[in-house]
Every structure is written in structure tokens, then in C-alpha cells.
PDB file of C-alpha atoms and ligand atoms in Angstrom:
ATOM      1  CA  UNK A   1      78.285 115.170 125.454  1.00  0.00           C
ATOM      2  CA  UNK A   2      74.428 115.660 125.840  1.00  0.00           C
ATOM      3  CA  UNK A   3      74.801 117.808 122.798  1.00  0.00           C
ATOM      4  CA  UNK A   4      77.078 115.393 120.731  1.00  0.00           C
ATOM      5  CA  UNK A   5      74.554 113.193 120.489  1.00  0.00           C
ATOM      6  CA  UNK A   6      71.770 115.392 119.680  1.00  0.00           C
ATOM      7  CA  UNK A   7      73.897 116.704 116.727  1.00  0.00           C
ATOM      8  CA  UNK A   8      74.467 112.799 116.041  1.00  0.00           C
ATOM      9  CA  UNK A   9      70.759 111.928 116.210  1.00  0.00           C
ATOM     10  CA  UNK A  10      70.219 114.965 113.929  1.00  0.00           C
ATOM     11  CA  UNK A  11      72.825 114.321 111.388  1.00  0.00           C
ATOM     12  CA  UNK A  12      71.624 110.554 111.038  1.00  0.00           C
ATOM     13  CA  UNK A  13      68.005 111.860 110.317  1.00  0.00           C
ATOM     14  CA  UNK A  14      69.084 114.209 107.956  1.00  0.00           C
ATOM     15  CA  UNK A  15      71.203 111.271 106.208  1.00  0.00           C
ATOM     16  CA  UNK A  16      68.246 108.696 106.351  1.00  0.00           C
ATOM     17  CA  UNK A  17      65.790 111.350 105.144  1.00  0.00           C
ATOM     18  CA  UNK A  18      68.483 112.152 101.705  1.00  0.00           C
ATOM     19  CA  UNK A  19      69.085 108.718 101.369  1.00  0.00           C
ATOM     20  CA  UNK A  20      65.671 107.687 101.393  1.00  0.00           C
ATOM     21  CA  UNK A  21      64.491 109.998  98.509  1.00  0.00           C
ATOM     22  CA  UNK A  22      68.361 109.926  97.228  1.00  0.00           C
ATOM     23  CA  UNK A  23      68.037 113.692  96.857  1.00  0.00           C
ATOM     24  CA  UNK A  24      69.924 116.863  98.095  1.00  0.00           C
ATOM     25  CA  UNK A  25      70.204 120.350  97.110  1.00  0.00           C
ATOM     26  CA  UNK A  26      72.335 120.403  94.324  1.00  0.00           C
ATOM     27  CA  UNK A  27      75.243 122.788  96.171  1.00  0.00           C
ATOM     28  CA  UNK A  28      75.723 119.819  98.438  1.00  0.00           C
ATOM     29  CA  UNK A  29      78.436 117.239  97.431  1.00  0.00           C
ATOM     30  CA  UNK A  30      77.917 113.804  99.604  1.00  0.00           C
ATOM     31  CA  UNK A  31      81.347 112.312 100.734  1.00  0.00           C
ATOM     32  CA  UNK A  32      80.738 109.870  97.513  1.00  0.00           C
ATOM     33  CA  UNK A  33      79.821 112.541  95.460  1.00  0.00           C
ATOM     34  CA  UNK A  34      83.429 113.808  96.571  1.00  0.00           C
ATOM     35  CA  UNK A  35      84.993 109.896  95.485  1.00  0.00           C
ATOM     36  CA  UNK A  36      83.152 109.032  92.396  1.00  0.00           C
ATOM     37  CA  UNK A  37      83.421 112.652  90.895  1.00  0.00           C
ATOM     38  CA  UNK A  38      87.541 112.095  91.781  1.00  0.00           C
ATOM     39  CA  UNK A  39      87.711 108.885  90.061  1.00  0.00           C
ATOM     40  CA  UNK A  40      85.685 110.083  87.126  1.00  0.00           C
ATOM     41  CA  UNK A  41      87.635 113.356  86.738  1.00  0.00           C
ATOM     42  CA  UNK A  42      91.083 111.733  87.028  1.00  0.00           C
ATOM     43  CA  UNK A  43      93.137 111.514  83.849  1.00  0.00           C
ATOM     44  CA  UNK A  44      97.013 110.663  82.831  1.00  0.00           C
ATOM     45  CA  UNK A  45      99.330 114.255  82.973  1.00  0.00           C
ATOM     46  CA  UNK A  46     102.000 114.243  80.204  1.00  0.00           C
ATOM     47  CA  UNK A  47     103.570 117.952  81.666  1.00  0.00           C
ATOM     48  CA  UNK A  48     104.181 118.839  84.544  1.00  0.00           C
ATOM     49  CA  UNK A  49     105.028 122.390  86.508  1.00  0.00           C
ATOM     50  CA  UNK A  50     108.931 121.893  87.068  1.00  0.00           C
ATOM     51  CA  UNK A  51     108.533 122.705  90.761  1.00  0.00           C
ATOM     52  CA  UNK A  52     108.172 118.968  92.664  1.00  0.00           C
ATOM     53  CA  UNK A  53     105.357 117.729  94.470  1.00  0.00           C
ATOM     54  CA  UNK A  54     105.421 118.712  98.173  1.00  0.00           C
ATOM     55  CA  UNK A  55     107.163 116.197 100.102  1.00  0.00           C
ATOM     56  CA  UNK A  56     104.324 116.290 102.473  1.00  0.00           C
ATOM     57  CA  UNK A  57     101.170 116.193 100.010  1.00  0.00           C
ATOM     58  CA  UNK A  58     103.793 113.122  98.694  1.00  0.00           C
ATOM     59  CA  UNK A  59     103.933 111.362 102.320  1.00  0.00           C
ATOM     60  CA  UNK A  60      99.972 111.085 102.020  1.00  0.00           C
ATOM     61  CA  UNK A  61     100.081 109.542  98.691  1.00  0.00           C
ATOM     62  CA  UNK A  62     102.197 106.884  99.946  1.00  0.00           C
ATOM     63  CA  UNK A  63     100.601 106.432 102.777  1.00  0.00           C
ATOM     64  CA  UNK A  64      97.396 105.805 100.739  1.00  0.00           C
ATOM     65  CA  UNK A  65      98.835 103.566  98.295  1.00  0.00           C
ATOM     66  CA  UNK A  66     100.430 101.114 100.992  1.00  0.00           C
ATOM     67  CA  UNK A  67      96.967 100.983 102.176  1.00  0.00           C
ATOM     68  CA  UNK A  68      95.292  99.339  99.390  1.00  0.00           C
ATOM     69  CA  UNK A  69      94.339  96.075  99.419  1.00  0.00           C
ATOM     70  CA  UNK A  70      96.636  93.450  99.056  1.00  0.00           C
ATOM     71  CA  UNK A  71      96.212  89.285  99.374  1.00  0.00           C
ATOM     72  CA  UNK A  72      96.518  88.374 102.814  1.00  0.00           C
ATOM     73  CA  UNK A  73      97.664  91.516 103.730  1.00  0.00           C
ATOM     74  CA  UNK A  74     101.256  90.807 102.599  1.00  0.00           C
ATOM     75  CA  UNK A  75     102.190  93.764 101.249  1.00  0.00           C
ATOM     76  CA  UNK A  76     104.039  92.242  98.419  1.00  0.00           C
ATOM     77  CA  UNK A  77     105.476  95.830  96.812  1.00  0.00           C
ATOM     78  CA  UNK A  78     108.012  98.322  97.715  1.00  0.00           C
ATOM     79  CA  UNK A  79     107.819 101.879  96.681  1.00  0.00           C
ATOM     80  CA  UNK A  80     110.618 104.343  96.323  1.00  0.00           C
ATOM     81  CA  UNK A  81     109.796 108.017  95.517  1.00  0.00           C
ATOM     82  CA  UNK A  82     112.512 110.084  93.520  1.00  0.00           C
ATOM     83  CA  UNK A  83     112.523 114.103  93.260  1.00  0.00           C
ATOM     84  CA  UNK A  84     116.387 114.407  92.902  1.00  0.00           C
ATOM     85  CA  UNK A  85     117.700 116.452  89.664  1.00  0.00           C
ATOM     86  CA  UNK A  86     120.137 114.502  88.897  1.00  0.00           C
ATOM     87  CA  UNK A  87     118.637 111.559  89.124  1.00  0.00           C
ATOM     88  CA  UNK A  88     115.821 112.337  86.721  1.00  0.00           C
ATOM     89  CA  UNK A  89     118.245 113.954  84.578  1.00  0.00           C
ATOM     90  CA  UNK A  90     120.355 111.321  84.905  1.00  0.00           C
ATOM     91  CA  UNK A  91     117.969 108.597  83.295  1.00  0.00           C
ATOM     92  CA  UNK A  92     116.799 110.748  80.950  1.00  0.00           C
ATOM     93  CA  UNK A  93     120.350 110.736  79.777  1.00  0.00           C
ATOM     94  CA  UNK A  94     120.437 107.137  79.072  1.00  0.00           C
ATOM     95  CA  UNK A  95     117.012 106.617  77.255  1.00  0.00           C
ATOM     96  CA  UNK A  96     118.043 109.849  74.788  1.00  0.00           C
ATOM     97  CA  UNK A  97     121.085 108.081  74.436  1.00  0.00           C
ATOM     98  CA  UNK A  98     119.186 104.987  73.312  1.00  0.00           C
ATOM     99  CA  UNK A  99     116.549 106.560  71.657  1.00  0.00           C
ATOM    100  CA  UNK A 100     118.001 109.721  70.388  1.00  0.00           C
ATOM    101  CA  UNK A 101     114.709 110.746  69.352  1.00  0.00           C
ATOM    102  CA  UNK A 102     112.872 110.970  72.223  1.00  0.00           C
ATOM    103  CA  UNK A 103     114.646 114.748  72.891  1.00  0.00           C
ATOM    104  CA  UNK A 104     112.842 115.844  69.921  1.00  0.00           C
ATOM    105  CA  UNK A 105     109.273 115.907  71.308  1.00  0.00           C
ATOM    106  CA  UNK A 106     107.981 119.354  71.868  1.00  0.00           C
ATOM    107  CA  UNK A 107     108.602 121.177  75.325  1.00  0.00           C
ATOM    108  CA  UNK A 108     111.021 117.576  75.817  1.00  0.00           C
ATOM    109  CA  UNK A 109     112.152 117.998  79.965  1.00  0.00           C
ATOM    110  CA  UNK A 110     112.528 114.517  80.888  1.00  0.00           C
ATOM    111  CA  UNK A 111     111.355 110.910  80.139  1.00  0.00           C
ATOM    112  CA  UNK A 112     108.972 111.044  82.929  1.00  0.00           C
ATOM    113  CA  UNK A 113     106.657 113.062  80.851  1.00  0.00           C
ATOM    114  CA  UNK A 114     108.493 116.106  82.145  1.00  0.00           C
ATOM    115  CA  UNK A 115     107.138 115.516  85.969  1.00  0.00           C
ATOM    116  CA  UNK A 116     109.444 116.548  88.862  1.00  0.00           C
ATOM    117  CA  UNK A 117     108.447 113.866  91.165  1.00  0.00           C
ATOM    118  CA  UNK A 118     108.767 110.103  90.432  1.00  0.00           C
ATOM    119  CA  UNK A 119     107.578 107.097  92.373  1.00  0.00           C
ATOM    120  CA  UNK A 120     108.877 103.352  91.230  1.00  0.00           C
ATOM    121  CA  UNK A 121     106.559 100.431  92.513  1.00  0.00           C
ATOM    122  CA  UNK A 122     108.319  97.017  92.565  1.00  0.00           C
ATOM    123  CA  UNK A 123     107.114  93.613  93.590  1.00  0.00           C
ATOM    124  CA  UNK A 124     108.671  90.320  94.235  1.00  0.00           C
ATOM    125  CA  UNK A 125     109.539  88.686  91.186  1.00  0.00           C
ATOM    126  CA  UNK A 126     107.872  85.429  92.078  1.00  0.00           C
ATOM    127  CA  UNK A 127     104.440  86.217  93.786  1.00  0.00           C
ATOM    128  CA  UNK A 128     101.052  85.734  93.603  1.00  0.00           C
ATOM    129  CA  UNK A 129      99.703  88.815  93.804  1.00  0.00           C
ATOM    130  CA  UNK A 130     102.147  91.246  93.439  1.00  0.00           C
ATOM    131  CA  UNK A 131     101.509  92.988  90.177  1.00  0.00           C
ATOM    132  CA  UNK A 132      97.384  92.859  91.395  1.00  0.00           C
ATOM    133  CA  UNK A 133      98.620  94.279  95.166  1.00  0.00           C
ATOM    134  CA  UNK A 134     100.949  96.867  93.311  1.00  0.00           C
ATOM    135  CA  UNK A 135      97.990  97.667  90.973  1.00  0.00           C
ATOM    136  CA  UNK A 136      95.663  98.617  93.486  1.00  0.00           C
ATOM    137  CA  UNK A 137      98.468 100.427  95.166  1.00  0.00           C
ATOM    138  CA  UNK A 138      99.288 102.480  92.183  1.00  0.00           C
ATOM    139  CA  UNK A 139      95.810 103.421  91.569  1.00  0.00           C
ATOM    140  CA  UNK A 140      95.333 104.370  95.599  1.00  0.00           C
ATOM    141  CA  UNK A 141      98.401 106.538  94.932  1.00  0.00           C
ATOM    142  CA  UNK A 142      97.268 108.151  91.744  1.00  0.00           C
ATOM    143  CA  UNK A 143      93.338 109.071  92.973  1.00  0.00           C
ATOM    144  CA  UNK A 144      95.077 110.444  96.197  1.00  0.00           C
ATOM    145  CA  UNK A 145      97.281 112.730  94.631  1.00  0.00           C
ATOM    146  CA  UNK A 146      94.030 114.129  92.358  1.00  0.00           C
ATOM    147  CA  UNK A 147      92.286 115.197  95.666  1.00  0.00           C
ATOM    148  CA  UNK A 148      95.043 116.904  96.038  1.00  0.00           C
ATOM    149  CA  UNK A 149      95.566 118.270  92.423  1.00  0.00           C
ATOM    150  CA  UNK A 150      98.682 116.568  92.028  1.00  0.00           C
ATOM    151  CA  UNK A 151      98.315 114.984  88.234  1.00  0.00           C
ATOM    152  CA  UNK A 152      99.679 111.787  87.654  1.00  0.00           C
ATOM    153  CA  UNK A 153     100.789 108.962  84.597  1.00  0.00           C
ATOM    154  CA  UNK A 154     101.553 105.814  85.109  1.00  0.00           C
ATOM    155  CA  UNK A 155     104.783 104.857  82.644  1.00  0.00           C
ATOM    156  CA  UNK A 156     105.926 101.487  82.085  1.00  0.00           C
ATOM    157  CA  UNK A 157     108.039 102.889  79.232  1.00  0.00           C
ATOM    158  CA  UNK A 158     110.522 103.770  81.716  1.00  0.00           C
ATOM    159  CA  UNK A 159     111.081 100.186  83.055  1.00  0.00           C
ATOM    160  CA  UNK A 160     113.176  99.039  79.937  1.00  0.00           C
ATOM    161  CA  UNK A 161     115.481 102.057  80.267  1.00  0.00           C
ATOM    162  CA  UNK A 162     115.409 101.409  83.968  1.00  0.00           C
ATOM    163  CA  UNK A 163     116.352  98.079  83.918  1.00  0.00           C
ATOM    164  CA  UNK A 164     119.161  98.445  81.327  1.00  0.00           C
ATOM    165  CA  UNK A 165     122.837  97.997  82.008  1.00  0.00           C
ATOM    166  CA  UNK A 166     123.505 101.842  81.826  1.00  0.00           C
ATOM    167  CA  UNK A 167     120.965 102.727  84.528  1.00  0.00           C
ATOM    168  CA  UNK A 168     122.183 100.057  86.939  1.00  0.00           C
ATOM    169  CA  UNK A 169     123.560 102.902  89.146  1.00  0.00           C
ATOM    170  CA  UNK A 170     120.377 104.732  89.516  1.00  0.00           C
ATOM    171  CA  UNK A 171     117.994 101.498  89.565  1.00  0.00           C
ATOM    172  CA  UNK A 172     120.466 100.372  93.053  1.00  0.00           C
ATOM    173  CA  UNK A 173     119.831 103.705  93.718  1.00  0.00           C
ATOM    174  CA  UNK A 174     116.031 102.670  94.441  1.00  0.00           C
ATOM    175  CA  UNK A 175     117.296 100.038  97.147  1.00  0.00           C
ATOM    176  CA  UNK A 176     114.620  97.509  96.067  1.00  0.00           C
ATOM    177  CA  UNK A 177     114.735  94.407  97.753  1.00  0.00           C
ATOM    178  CA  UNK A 178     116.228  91.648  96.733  1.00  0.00           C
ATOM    179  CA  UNK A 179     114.088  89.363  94.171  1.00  0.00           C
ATOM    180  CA  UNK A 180     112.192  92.343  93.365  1.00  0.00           C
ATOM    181  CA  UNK A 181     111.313  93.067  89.655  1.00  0.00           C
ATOM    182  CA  UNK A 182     110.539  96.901  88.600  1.00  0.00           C
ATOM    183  CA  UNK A 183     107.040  97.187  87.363  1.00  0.00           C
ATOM    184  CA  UNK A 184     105.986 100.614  86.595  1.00  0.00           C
ATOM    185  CA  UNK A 185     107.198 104.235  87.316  1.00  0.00           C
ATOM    186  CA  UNK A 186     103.994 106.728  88.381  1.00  0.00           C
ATOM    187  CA  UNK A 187     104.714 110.380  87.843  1.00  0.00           C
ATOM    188  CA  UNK A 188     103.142 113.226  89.919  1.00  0.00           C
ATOM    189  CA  UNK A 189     103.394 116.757  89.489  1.00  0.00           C
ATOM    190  CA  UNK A 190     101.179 119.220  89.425  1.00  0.00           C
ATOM    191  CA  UNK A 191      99.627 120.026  85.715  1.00  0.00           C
ATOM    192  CA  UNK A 192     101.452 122.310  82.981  1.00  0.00           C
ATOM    193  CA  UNK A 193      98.600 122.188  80.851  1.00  0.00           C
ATOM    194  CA  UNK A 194      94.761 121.736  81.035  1.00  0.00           C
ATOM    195  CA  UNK A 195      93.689 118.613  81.863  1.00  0.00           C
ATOM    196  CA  UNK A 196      92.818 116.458  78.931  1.00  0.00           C
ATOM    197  CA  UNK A 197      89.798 115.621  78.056  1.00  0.00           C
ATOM    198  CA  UNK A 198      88.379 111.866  79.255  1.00  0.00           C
ATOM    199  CA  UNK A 199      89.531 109.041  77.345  1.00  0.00           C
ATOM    200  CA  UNK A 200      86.692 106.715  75.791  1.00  0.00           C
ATOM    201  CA  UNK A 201      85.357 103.835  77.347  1.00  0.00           C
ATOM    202  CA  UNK A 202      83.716 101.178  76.648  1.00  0.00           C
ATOM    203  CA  UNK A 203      81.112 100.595  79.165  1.00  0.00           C
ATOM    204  CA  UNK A 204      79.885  97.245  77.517  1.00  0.00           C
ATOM    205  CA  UNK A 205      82.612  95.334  79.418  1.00  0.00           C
ATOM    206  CA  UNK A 206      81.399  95.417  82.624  1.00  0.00           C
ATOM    207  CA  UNK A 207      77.315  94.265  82.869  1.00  0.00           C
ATOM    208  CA  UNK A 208      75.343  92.323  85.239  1.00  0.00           C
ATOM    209  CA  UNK A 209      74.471  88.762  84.389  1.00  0.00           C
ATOM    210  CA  UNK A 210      71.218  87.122  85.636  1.00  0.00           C
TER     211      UNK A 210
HETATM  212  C1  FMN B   1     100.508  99.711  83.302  1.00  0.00           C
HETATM  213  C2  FMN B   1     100.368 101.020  82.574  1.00  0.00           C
HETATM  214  C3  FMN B   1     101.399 101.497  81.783  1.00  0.00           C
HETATM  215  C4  FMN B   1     101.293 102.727  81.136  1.00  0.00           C
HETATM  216  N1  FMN B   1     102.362 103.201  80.427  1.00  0.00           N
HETATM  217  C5  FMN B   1     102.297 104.426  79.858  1.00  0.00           C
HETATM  218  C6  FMN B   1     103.434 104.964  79.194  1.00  0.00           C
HETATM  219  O1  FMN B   1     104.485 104.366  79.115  1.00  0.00           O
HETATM  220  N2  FMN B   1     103.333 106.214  78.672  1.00  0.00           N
HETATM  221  C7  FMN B   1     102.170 106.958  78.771  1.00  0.00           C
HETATM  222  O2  FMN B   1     102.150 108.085  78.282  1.00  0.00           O
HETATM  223  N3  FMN B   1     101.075 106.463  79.394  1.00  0.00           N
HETATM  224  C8  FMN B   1     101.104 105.222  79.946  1.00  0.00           C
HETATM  225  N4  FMN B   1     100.018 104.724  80.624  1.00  0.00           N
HETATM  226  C9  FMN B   1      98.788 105.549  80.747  1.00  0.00           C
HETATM  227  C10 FMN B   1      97.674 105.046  79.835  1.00  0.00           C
HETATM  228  O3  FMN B   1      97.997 105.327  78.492  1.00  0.00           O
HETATM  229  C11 FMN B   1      96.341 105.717  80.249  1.00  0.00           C
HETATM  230  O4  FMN B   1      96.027 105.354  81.575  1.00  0.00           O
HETATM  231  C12 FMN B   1      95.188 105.315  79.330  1.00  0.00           C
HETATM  232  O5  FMN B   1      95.400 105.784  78.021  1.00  0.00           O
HETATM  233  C13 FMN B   1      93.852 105.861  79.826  1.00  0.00           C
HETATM  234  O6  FMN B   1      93.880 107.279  79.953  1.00  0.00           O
HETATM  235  P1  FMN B   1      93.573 108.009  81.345  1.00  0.00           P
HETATM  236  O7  FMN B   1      94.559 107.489  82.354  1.00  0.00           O
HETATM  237  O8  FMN B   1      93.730 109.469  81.075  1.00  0.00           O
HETATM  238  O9  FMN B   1      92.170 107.664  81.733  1.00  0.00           O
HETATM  239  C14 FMN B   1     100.088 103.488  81.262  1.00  0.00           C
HETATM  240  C15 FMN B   1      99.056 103.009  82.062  1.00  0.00           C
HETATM  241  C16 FMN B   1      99.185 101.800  82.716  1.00  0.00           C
HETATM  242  C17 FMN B   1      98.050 101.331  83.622  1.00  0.00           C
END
């Protein structure tokens, strides 16, 4: 125990003394190193390996999405993740159907942007904060499954063709509670291609005012 706390008294010196001249040797990544570099490095995956993302590695990013922040803590979202064939397949079906062009993209898999693994977010259709809470829980999700180099897209392109009278079946298949309205689909997978490059930004939006 005696020991513990030396290592603790230690550790906290070395941590005031790096903080205090906000240097380190350049080998060692701080903890928010580890964050900002993962938000900064993070970019939308249009292919996908055709082998889904580990169910477990999956479970996490769930887990960290449904603990974003939410008003009042009432977890106004649902999230249902799909990795079934035939269900993917199955979609796709209907949106070439509608828009027979969409098979004719290059490398053309699925409507997903070829991932293997889908998650749905929903929230209530009258609420609040449900498109902010589901926001912040997509994001958790997406930044989670870069730690774990699990590439991700968020697609509301999908939510017309999930919505529409042919893909009734597989939208009940998502069991959303009633009143809900599907917002977005996310898909993870783990990247075909190199990752792309960052897209612009423009950093003049956000500023401190005096
Ligand atoms: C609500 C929402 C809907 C989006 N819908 C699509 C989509 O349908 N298809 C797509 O390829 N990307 C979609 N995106 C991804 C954006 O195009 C992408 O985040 C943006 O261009 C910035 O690029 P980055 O994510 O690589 O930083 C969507 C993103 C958001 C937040």
C-alpha cells in the first residue's frame, strides 16, 4: 500500500512538473495527446473489408455512444446494430431498385458504402433533444470505433430508402420504439482503402469573443 502511494506521489510530480513547462519527450503521448490526435485523425470510410466488425469491439462502441451526453439524462435514442447478409443485401435491393444507378459505382457492394456492419440511431419523433442526444451519441460511437481502427460514415442517404414502403419489413426489423423517427444509419467496418485525406475546415467559425 506503502508503495502505492509512493508511486502515486511520484506520478503526480512527474505530471505537475510536464504540465508546468507543458513539455515531454516527444516519444511520450499524454492520455489527451491519445484523444485529440483520435478526433483529429478520424475521417468518413466509403469501403469497407467485407469481413464485419467484431461483435465485441461493436459492444464497446455502443456502450460508448449510450454514454454521451444527453438532456437530463433521458436517453432519448435507441440504437439497433445490423451485420446480417441478408439484411444489408436486402436494402440494398430496394434502393437499386429505386435508383437503378446506384449499382453502377465502382467496386458497388452495398448502399452502406460497402461496410459489413450497420448501426441505425432513432429518436422520439417529438423531443427536445433527441436529434442533439443522438448526435453526440453518434459521434461517441464513431471516435470509439477509430481507437479501435474500425472506420466509420455516417449516412443519412439511407433513411429515405429505409423509411420507404418496400423496406417496411426490414425497418420493423430494427424494433424501434414506438413514436420513434429513423435519423441516420452509421457504418463501421474496418478500411478497404487508405484513409482519406482530412477534409477542409474552416476554423473561422469558432473564435473567442471579448
Ligand atoms: C448527418 C450526416 C449525414 C451524412 N450523410 C452522408 C451520406 O449520406 N453519404 C456520405 O457519403 N456521407 C455522409 N455524411 C458524411 C459527411 O459527408 C462527412 O462527415 C463530411 O464530408 C466531413 O468529412 P469527414 O467526416 O471525413 O471529416 C454525413 C454526415 C452527417 C453528420
Amino acid at each position: 500500500m506503502k508503495r502505492m502511494m509512493k508511486l502515486g506521489v511520484a506520478f503526480a510530480a512527474l505530471v505537475a512538473v510536464s504540465c508546468a513547462n507543458c513539455e515531454k519527450p516527444a516519444e511520450v503521448k499524454s492520455a489527451s495527446d491519445v484523444v485529440v490526435e483520435n478526433i483529429l485523425t478520424r475521417r468518413s470510410i466509403r469501403d469497407y473489408k467485407a469481413e464485419p466488425v467484431c461483435r465485441e469491439q461493436m459492444a464497446k462502441v455502443i456502450e460508448c455512444g449510450l454514454y454521451a451526453p444527453n438532456a437530463m439524462n433521458a436517453q432519448t435514442w435507441a440504437v439497433r446494430v445490423v451485420d446480417a447478409p441478408d439484411f444489408i443485401d436486402g436494402v440494398t435491393a430496394i434502393a437499386v431498385e429505386q435508383m437503378p444507378r446506384l449499382a453502377e459505382q465502382k467496386g458497388f457492394r452495398n448502399i452502406f458504402r460497402n461496410a459489413p456492419t450497420v448501426a441505425f440511431v432513432a429518436c422520439p419523433e417529438e423531443s427536445y433533444s433527441g436529434e442533439y442526444d443522438c448526435g453526440l451519441l453518434s459521434e461517441n460511437m464513431m471516435l470509439a470505433a477509430w481507437s479501435m481502427g474500425i472506420g466509420s460514415c455516417c449516412l443519412g442517404s439511407v433513411v429515405p430508402v429505409m423509411t420507404s414502403e418496400a423496406a417496411k419489413p426490414y425497418l420493423e426489423r430494427l424494433q424501434l420504439p414506438e413514436g420513434y423517427k429513423l435519423l441516420v444509419g452509421i457504418a463501421f467496418g474496418y478500411p478497404a482503402d487508405e484513409i482519406p485525406a482530412p477534409t477542409p475546415r474552416d476554423m473561422a467559425k469558432g473564435f473567442y469573443v471579448e
